Amino acid sequence: MIITSSFTGQFQQRILEAIRANHLIENGDRVVVGVSGGADSVCLLHVLHSLSRALQIKLYAVHINHMLRADEADGDERYTADLCEELGIQLSSTRIDVGAMSKSLGISLEEAGRKARYGEFSRCAQAVGASVIAVAHNRNDQAETVMMNIMRGSGIAGLSGMEYKKGKIIRPLLDISRDEIERYCTEAGLSPRTDSSNLTEEFTRNRVRLGLFPYIMENFGINMEVSLCRLSAHAAKDNSFLDECASKAYLAALNVKQKGQVKGKEQGQDQGQDQGQDRQQDRRQEQGGGKGQVELKAEKLMSLHPAVLNRVLKLAITDVAGSSKGIASVHYQSLTDLIVKGRTGAIAELPGGIRGVFAYGVLKIFISHSDYSNSEDINFCVDLNIPGTVRVPELEATVTACIVRDTNIDNYPQLVYNPFMQFFDYDKLNRGIIIRNRRMGDRFAPFGSNGTKKLKEYFIDSKVPREQRSMIPLICMDDEIVWVIGDKISDKFKVTENTKSILRIKYSGGFHHDGGY
């Protein structure tokens, strides 16, 4: 029950209003709460417990012992267990050697601790079927985060700071000061633990809180908590507007010839979207892009303001890779350079195996599984068994051939066009059949043509990027091309009304170029 006549009651009412105004928790939700034993998380757990009847929620507490402060950390663990027992809240407590984790991953203790915590929060949420994970970031934390982002040279998204809700993570105390939290604990009869590591200047955040902010207050008379939180609120509004503009521009730029194949964001990654953004993502999933690939029309990108263009590129990278983490301004600039210069075949390499390729007015962004930059050095040649199936290891593909008994041409609607399964006049294929990639001097007689042309010219006319051409499989009889897999067959080997024996060849998996293969 909420007691509105006391400070604690008013405090709880503020949290309830923040929860409802920001749609943090729905009635009936299961909520995982991260509890360290410190004032912030103890306050959060106690408030949510007090509001649990009004919100009709079930709470689950999670505590992680980072194994960094020996007896002190063990005391935090015992205190959290006692508090949860007193409140009747189920607790999951685990120990993770964050120091060892930091060394093995080559990251700071701060980052290792964060990975450990959020990994355990997610695991527990999945185990109990929780829809949200509540953490105890407050207004002071927000100010510190914004300041650290400023020092890193962050853009407007960084100035926005933390969100009330991002994916499953919710922050009900985000507009509450640390002084108010400590007063609540005192008046509610709580005795939270003090983390001694928060009192040293070993970590960057501590130096901001203990050194920088007091220095600015003393020498300039500026309360950085107030100023930075005001900046954060203004930036968040601008950031939301730019995100909306970028989402619309992204939809407009998507190459719609391959509908329904954009991956969209992975679950659990950057999910802080409102319902409108979810609808925008659903629409993105209905337009453009190939498997693991997004294609954007350069003409639509050229007119965009740089602030919007970078966000469009971020959306594309996130749809392809599930996250844009590790992608910096220099990487967005490299993609922008591809668009501006407009040179077909130009490539931009990004972290995480992400690659941008510009080809014939389209920017393609995808996860690279093959090194196209070295594709000129790739050679493969495999004998085709008839009947039978063979594997092409270089492409992670299979090719299956069989002889078809029914030679009535009217029974094969696939003859019109199927890029991965084709039919041939078997009697004309009177020598060994192979699957290989291109060779110097290759010529091809495309279906419907009156003569042959150089395969190189055919690829240029078909707008196949140069760096991909050596990865395209060809069905050949000796040196004669029978089928450019994924495209046309040779006119010479087509099925006609005079065909007595039909060979069907089917290609599965492997390299896909330009959304076709």
XYZ file of C-alpha atoms in Angstrom:
517
model
C 0.000 0.000 0.000
C 1.248 3.513 -0.859
C 1.249 5.999 2.045
C 1.155 9.417 0.392
C 1.355 11.435 3.648
C 4.999 10.543 4.309
C 8.191 11.101 2.339
C 8.410 7.388 1.583
C 4.818 7.337 0.377
C 5.360 10.376 -1.847
C 8.576 8.829 -3.124
C 6.778 5.605 -4.027
C 4.031 7.594 -5.736
C 6.643 9.345 -7.919
C 8.071 5.996 -8.965
C 4.615 4.613 -9.718
C 3.853 7.644 -11.895
C 7.190 7.275 -13.717
C 6.477 3.585 -14.341
C 3.061 4.325 -15.804
C 4.066 7.433 -17.759
C 6.959 5.620 -19.437
C 5.170 2.267 -19.818
C 7.926 0.466 -17.913
C 5.819 -2.317 -16.394
C 2.484 -3.834 -17.339
C 0.070 -5.378 -14.858
C 0.937 -9.018 -14.315
C 4.588 -8.690 -15.389
C 7.354 -10.739 -13.866
C 10.200 -8.369 -13.018
C 13.851 -9.224 -12.413
C 15.564 -6.662 -10.152
C 19.336 -6.281 -10.045
C 20.370 -5.895 -6.384
C 23.953 -5.192 -5.335
C 23.140 -4.428 -1.702
C 23.915 -0.719 -2.142
C 21.487 2.122 -1.481
C 20.238 2.533 -5.068
C 19.307 -1.088 -5.725
C 18.008 -1.696 -2.192
C 15.751 1.342 -2.570
C 14.542 0.086 -5.960
C 13.756 -3.389 -4.642
C 11.929 -2.018 -1.602
C 9.856 0.432 -3.673
C 8.875 -2.182 -6.251
C 7.969 -4.565 -3.445
C 5.753 -1.850 -1.936
C 4.137 -1.258 -5.340
C 3.845 -4.926 -6.284
C 0.200 -5.198 -5.258
C -0.792 -1.999 -7.099
C 1.103 -3.143 -10.208
C 0.137 -6.817 -9.827
C 3.731 -7.903 -10.456
C 5.968 -10.689 -9.199
C 9.558 -9.809 -8.308
C 12.741 -11.844 -8.671
C 16.012 -10.469 -7.292
C 19.432 -11.156 -8.835
C 22.739 -10.556 -7.046
C 26.210 -10.958 -8.559
C 29.288 -11.241 -6.353
C 32.107 -9.869 -8.548
C 34.751 -11.527 -6.320
C 36.752 -8.288 -6.193
C 36.348 -7.074 -2.594
C 36.722 -10.324 -0.635
C 34.953 -10.117 2.754
C 33.126 -6.910 1.811
C 31.587 -8.547 -1.274
C 30.609 -11.583 0.786
C 28.904 -9.234 3.238
C 26.958 -7.632 0.376
C 25.826 -11.075 -0.699
C 24.640 -12.024 2.807
C 22.850 -8.689 3.277
C 21.007 -9.070 -0.036
C 19.969 -12.612 0.869
C 18.645 -11.475 4.266
C 16.732 -8.563 2.718
C 15.107 -10.766 0.093
C 14.144 -13.307 2.733
C 12.591 -10.539 4.844
C 10.599 -9.236 1.857
C 9.664 -12.708 0.642
C 11.357 -12.229 -2.735
C 13.022 -15.101 -4.593
C 16.767 -14.454 -4.989
C 19.272 -15.791 -7.498
C 22.799 -15.144 -6.235
C 25.902 -16.057 -8.200
C 29.656 -15.462 -8.127
C 31.563 -14.357 -11.219
C 35.318 -13.735 -11.235
C 35.181 -10.349 -12.942
C 38.938 -9.838 -12.568
C 39.664 -12.998 -14.546
C 36.954 -12.072 -17.036
C 38.563 -8.669 -17.551
C 41.946 -10.208 -18.314
C 40.641 -12.950 -20.596
C 38.563 -10.514 -22.674
C 41.108 -7.696 -22.601
C 38.590 -5.184 -21.261
C 38.409 -2.925 -18.212
C 37.071 -4.105 -14.872
C 34.129 -1.731 -15.329
C 33.178 -3.224 -18.690
C 33.728 -6.792 -17.471
C 31.489 -6.152 -14.467
C 28.796 -4.728 -16.706
C 28.965 -7.735 -19.037
C 28.772 -10.099 -16.077
C 25.771 -8.336 -14.561
C 23.684 -7.943 -17.678
C 24.498 -11.444 -18.835
C 23.254 -12.854 -15.533
C 20.206 -10.577 -15.540
C 19.237 -11.842 -18.995
C 19.814 -15.469 -18.033
C 17.624 -15.170 -14.947
C 14.921 -13.251 -16.818
C 14.726 -16.035 -19.359
C 14.673 -18.687 -16.636
C 11.706 -17.164 -14.777
C 9.901 -15.773 -17.821
C 10.393 -12.147 -16.796
C 9.431 -9.501 -19.333
C 11.530 -6.694 -17.834
C 14.775 -6.223 -15.887
C 14.833 -3.316 -13.418
C 18.149 -1.606 -12.649
C 18.767 1.252 -10.228
C 20.375 4.004 -12.310
C 19.433 7.411 -10.934
C 19.725 11.080 -11.870
C 23.328 11.315 -10.649
C 24.252 8.296 -12.767
C 22.596 9.986 -15.740
C 24.685 13.130 -15.288
C 27.885 11.083 -14.969
C 27.022 9.072 -18.074
C 26.368 12.194 -20.156
C 29.634 13.774 -18.994
C 31.607 10.643 -19.885
C 29.923 10.578 -23.290
C 30.889 14.225 -23.824
C 34.502 13.407 -22.992
C 34.409 10.623 -25.594
C 33.157 13.064 -28.227
C 29.730 11.482 -28.441
C 26.987 12.653 -30.764
C 23.476 13.652 -29.834
C 22.518 10.070 -28.939
C 25.250 10.056 -26.299
C 24.083 13.406 -24.975
C 20.654 11.851 -24.491
C 22.153 9.539 -21.894
C 20.279 6.525 -20.585
C 16.654 5.818 -21.410
C 13.867 4.926 -18.995
C 13.372 1.796 -21.081
C 15.628 0.082 -23.565
C 14.615 -3.393 -24.574
C 13.943 -5.351 -21.405
C 15.966 -2.953 -19.263
C 13.956 -0.423 -17.243
C 15.222 2.380 -14.979
C 12.404 3.511 -12.654
C 14.734 5.735 -10.556
C 16.218 7.675 -13.473
C 14.733 11.016 -12.357
C 15.515 10.495 -8.655
C 18.628 11.982 -7.041
C 21.046 9.990 -4.922
C 20.279 12.213 -1.910
C 16.585 11.353 -2.207
C 17.414 7.656 -2.452
C 19.548 7.764 0.682
C 16.814 9.628 2.557
C 14.262 7.021 1.469
C 16.459 4.220 2.783
C 16.836 6.004 6.117
C 13.121 6.717 6.553
C 12.136 3.224 5.404
C 14.439 1.676 8.013
C 16.814 0.174 5.453
C 20.555 -0.175 6.088
C 22.150 -0.683 2.668
C 25.780 -1.611 2.212
C 28.522 0.803 1.126
C 30.740 -0.276 -1.763
C 34.244 0.941 -0.879
C 35.250 0.870 -4.548
C 32.829 3.760 -5.149
C 34.901 5.918 -2.787
C 38.183 5.620 -4.709
C 39.195 7.458 -7.882
C 40.433 4.291 -9.574
C 37.563 4.243 -12.074
C 36.662 6.973 -14.572
C 33.093 7.338 -13.333
C 34.321 7.799 -9.769
C 36.772 10.513 -10.851
C 33.922 12.343 -12.577
C 31.710 12.092 -9.495
C 34.327 12.685 -6.788
C 36.686 15.038 -8.588
C 35.332 16.761 -11.679
C 31.818 17.657 -10.540
C 32.896 19.107 -7.160
C 35.673 21.068 -8.910
C 33.197 22.646 -11.346
C 30.794 23.472 -8.517
C 33.573 25.032 -6.430
C 35.172 27.043 -9.229
C 32.229 27.841 -11.497
C 29.201 27.503 -9.242
C 27.513 25.089 -11.644
C 25.562 22.056 -10.429
C 26.537 19.560 -13.125
C 23.861 17.069 -12.107
C 21.145 19.602 -12.862
C 22.786 21.023 -15.996
C 23.637 17.687 -17.593
C 20.245 16.155 -16.885
C 18.619 19.208 -18.480
C 20.930 18.774 -21.490
C 20.033 15.086 -21.620
C 16.309 15.831 -21.703
C 16.684 18.346 -24.550
C 18.981 16.032 -26.514
C 16.605 13.099 -26.076
C 13.811 15.038 -27.802
C 16.055 15.997 -30.728
C 17.413 12.467 -30.894
C 13.909 11.015 -31.071
C 13.011 13.353 -33.946
C 16.155 12.470 -35.906
C 15.521 8.769 -35.330
C 12.032 9.158 -36.760
C 13.405 10.994 -39.817
C 16.063 8.326 -40.304
C 13.574 5.477 -40.073
C 11.428 7.021 -42.809
C 14.473 7.758 -44.975
C 15.698 4.186 -44.517
C 12.409 2.767 -45.721
C 12.487 5.056 -48.742
C 16.077 4.089 -49.625
C 15.661 0.320 -49.337
C 15.985 -1.540 -52.607
C 12.510 -3.093 -52.770
C 13.231 -5.734 -55.400
C 13.851 -8.306 -52.654
C 10.845 -7.868 -50.399
C 10.455 -9.504 -47.022
C 14.087 -10.367 -46.370
C 15.593 -7.613 -44.219
C 16.546 -9.324 -40.992
C 15.620 -6.586 -38.556
C 17.217 -6.220 -35.148
C 18.154 -9.268 -33.169
C 16.092 -9.881 -30.076
C 17.785 -8.445 -27.023
C 19.822 -5.897 -29.007
C 18.916 -2.241 -28.973
C 15.246 -2.955 -28.410
C 14.324 0.384 -26.868
C 11.646 1.138 -29.399
C 8.181 2.477 -28.924
C 5.284 0.946 -30.808
C 5.703 3.392 -33.695
C 9.321 2.346 -34.137
C 8.289 -1.302 -33.999
C 5.861 -0.661 -36.849
C 8.636 1.050 -38.801
C 10.850 -1.993 -38.273
C 8.077 -4.326 -39.415
C 7.831 -2.280 -42.596
C 11.605 -2.471 -43.032
C 11.335 -6.240 -42.799
C 8.872 -6.190 -45.679
C 11.194 -4.257 -47.976
C 14.670 -4.548 -49.407
C 17.803 -6.405 -48.551
C 18.914 -9.956 -49.084
C 19.776 -12.740 -46.679
C 22.193 -11.068 -44.293
C 22.300 -8.099 -46.650
C 20.684 -4.682 -46.950
C 20.636 -2.758 -50.217
C 20.158 1.010 -50.278
C 19.572 3.139 -53.360
C 22.305 5.769 -53.579
C 20.041 8.344 -55.204
C 17.858 8.320 -52.085
C 20.861 8.645 -49.773
C 22.616 11.477 -51.605
C 20.000 14.063 -50.641
C 20.010 13.252 -46.921
C 21.451 15.552 -44.281
C 24.623 13.959 -42.811
C 22.948 13.670 -39.396
C 20.138 11.615 -40.923
C 22.388 9.676 -43.305
C 24.554 8.348 -40.468
C 21.446 7.120 -38.683
C 20.185 5.443 -41.854
C 23.516 3.639 -42.176
C 23.315 2.671 -38.497
C 19.856 1.156 -39.079
C 21.204 -0.822 -42.031
C 24.160 -2.137 -40.038
C 21.893 -3.069 -37.130
C 19.475 -4.881 -39.440
C 22.394 -6.857 -40.886
C 24.502 -7.514 -37.784
C 21.998 -7.183 -34.932
C 23.937 -4.300 -33.395
C 25.998 -1.290 -34.415
C 28.373 -1.658 -31.471
C 31.967 -0.974 -32.443
C 30.986 1.121 -35.455
C 32.497 4.603 -35.107
C 32.185 7.835 -37.072
C 35.152 6.887 -39.246
C 33.267 3.794 -40.423
C 30.126 5.744 -41.265
C 32.335 8.138 -43.217
C 33.831 5.268 -45.212
C 30.331 4.172 -46.236
C 29.416 7.762 -47.063
C 32.508 7.987 -49.278
C 31.276 4.972 -51.260
C 27.971 6.746 -51.880
C 29.523 10.088 -52.820
C 32.205 8.687 -55.131
C 29.791 6.200 -56.708
C 32.481 3.855 -58.027
C 31.151 0.389 -58.800
C 33.191 -2.283 -57.034
C 34.452 0.016 -54.264
C 34.521 -1.647 -50.836
C 34.511 -0.408 -47.230
C 35.623 -2.798 -44.488
C 33.966 -2.363 -41.076
C 34.512 -4.111 -37.728
C 32.861 -7.454 -37.105
C 33.203 -8.659 -40.692
C 30.690 -6.073 -41.915
C 31.334 -4.916 -45.447
C 29.925 -2.184 -47.643
C 30.077 -2.578 -51.413
C 28.921 -0.004 -53.943
C 27.664 -1.377 -57.257
C 25.622 0.268 -59.972
C 23.941 2.887 -57.840
C 23.283 0.612 -54.866
C 25.090 0.438 -51.518
C 25.087 -3.114 -50.184
C 25.870 -3.784 -46.533
C 26.361 -7.357 -45.377
C 28.339 -9.719 -43.175
C 31.242 -11.019 -45.200
C 31.651 -14.798 -45.096
C 34.011 -14.858 -48.067
C 36.931 -12.587 -48.845
C 35.737 -11.014 -52.066
C 38.827 -8.843 -52.205
C 40.832 -12.022 -52.856
C 38.205 -13.735 -54.990
C 40.424 -13.417 -58.074
C 42.650 -16.068 -56.468
C 39.752 -18.521 -56.010
C 39.466 -21.473 -58.371
C 37.141 -24.433 -58.105
C 36.209 -27.253 -60.448
C 34.015 -30.235 -59.518
C 32.750 -33.083 -61.708
C 28.954 -33.329 -61.796
C 27.537 -36.806 -61.211
C 24.505 -37.677 -63.356
C 22.407 -38.657 -61.552
C 23.709 -37.560 -58.170
C 24.646 -34.710 -55.859
C 28.051 -33.110 -55.479
C 29.345 -30.516 -53.055
C 31.273 -27.365 -53.941
C 33.294 -26.693 -50.759
C 34.458 -23.230 -51.800
C 30.836 -22.058 -51.971
C 29.369 -24.318 -49.267
C 26.882 -25.376 -51.930
C 25.481 -28.543 -53.483
C 24.508 -29.299 -57.077
C 22.043 -32.092 -57.870
C 21.438 -33.562 -61.320
C 18.809 -36.044 -62.472
C 17.299 -37.250 -65.740
C 13.599 -36.430 -66.149
C 11.397 -39.074 -67.740
C 8.553 -36.775 -68.784
C 9.673 -34.871 -71.897
C 6.404 -33.002 -72.470
C 7.594 -29.395 -72.425
C 4.150 -28.135 -71.371
C 4.564 -29.888 -68.013
C 7.502 -27.675 -66.980
C 6.416 -24.187 -65.993
C 9.853 -23.838 -64.396
C 11.279 -23.598 -67.888
C 10.127 -19.997 -67.974
C 12.690 -18.936 -65.340
C 14.089 -20.339 -62.121
C 17.507 -19.024 -61.109
C 18.459 -22.114 -59.116
C 16.893 -24.985 -61.054
C 17.097 -25.385 -64.810
C 16.289 -27.993 -67.472
C 18.516 -28.939 -70.410
C 18.457 -31.069 -73.547
C 20.475 -33.980 -72.198
C 21.341 -35.416 -75.608
C 23.322 -32.267 -76.386
C 25.373 -32.699 -73.218
C 27.417 -35.572 -74.599
C 30.651 -34.960 -72.698
C 31.678 -34.586 -69.045
C 29.810 -31.906 -67.083
C 31.619 -29.831 -64.452
C 30.896 -27.008 -62.004
C 33.582 -24.329 -62.023
C 34.128 -20.595 -61.792
C 35.167 -18.314 -64.636
C 38.333 -18.690 -66.694
C 40.189 -16.332 -68.992
C 38.559 -16.205 -72.425
C 35.183 -17.674 -71.389
C 32.356 -16.998 -73.827
C 28.629 -17.531 -73.359
C 25.549 -17.803 -75.592
C 22.750 -16.472 -73.323
C 19.255 -17.889 -73.747
C 17.436 -16.044 -76.530
C 20.583 -14.669 -78.164
C 21.818 -15.307 -81.683
C 25.497 -15.616 -80.849
C 28.104 -15.663 -78.102
C 29.672 -12.893 -76.061
C 32.553 -12.702 -73.628
C 31.521 -13.785 -70.133
C 33.218 -10.659 -68.774
C 30.963 -8.485 -70.943
C 27.933 -10.511 -69.886
C 28.752 -9.880 -66.216
C 29.220 -6.166 -66.888
C 25.903 -5.975 -68.731
C 24.248 -7.877 -65.855
C 25.815 -5.420 -63.369
C 27.606 -8.124 -61.402
C 30.230 -6.413 -59.177
C 33.764 -7.203 -60.289
C 34.861 -8.516 -56.900
C 32.072 -11.131 -56.970
C 32.494 -12.540 -60.476
C 35.010 -15.255 -59.605
C 32.615 -16.616 -56.977
C 29.791 -17.292 -59.447
C 29.401 -21.018 -60.265
C 29.126 -22.117 -63.885
C 27.843 -25.409 -65.298
C 30.142 -26.282 -68.190
C 30.725 -28.991 -70.765
C 34.478 -28.897 -71.214
C 35.129 -25.197 -71.943
C 31.585 -24.454 -73.060
C 29.304 -22.665 -70.572
C 25.946 -24.421 -70.179
C 24.485 -22.310 -67.354
C 25.508 -19.245 -65.380
C 23.934 -20.443 -62.145
C 21.459 -17.947 -60.791
C 20.900 -16.472 -64.233
C 20.527 -17.652 -67.828
C 21.280 -20.971 -69.480
C 22.997 -21.263 -72.831
C 20.640 -21.036 -75.774
C 22.404 -24.033 -77.291
C 21.260 -26.448 -74.565
C 17.663 -25.304 -74.077
C 14.774 -27.761 -74.093
C 12.714 -27.742 -77.292
C 9.777 -29.697 -78.695
C 12.339 -32.049 -80.267
C 14.044 -32.861 -76.952
C 13.952 -36.587 -76.159
C 15.760 -36.568 -72.795
C 15.756 -33.817 -70.169
C 18.443 -33.169 -67.569
C 17.412 -31.200 -64.474
C 20.122 -29.447 -62.442
C 19.420 -27.821 -59.072
C 21.773 -25.542 -57.129
C 21.402 -25.136 -53.337
C 23.085 -22.797 -50.866
C 26.431 -21.192 -51.424
C 27.471 -17.762 -52.560
C 24.675 -15.317 -53.378
C 25.494 -12.264 -55.458
C 23.434 -9.117 -55.870
C 20.472 -10.674 -54.084
C 20.242 -13.368 -56.779
C 22.675 -16.114 -55.916
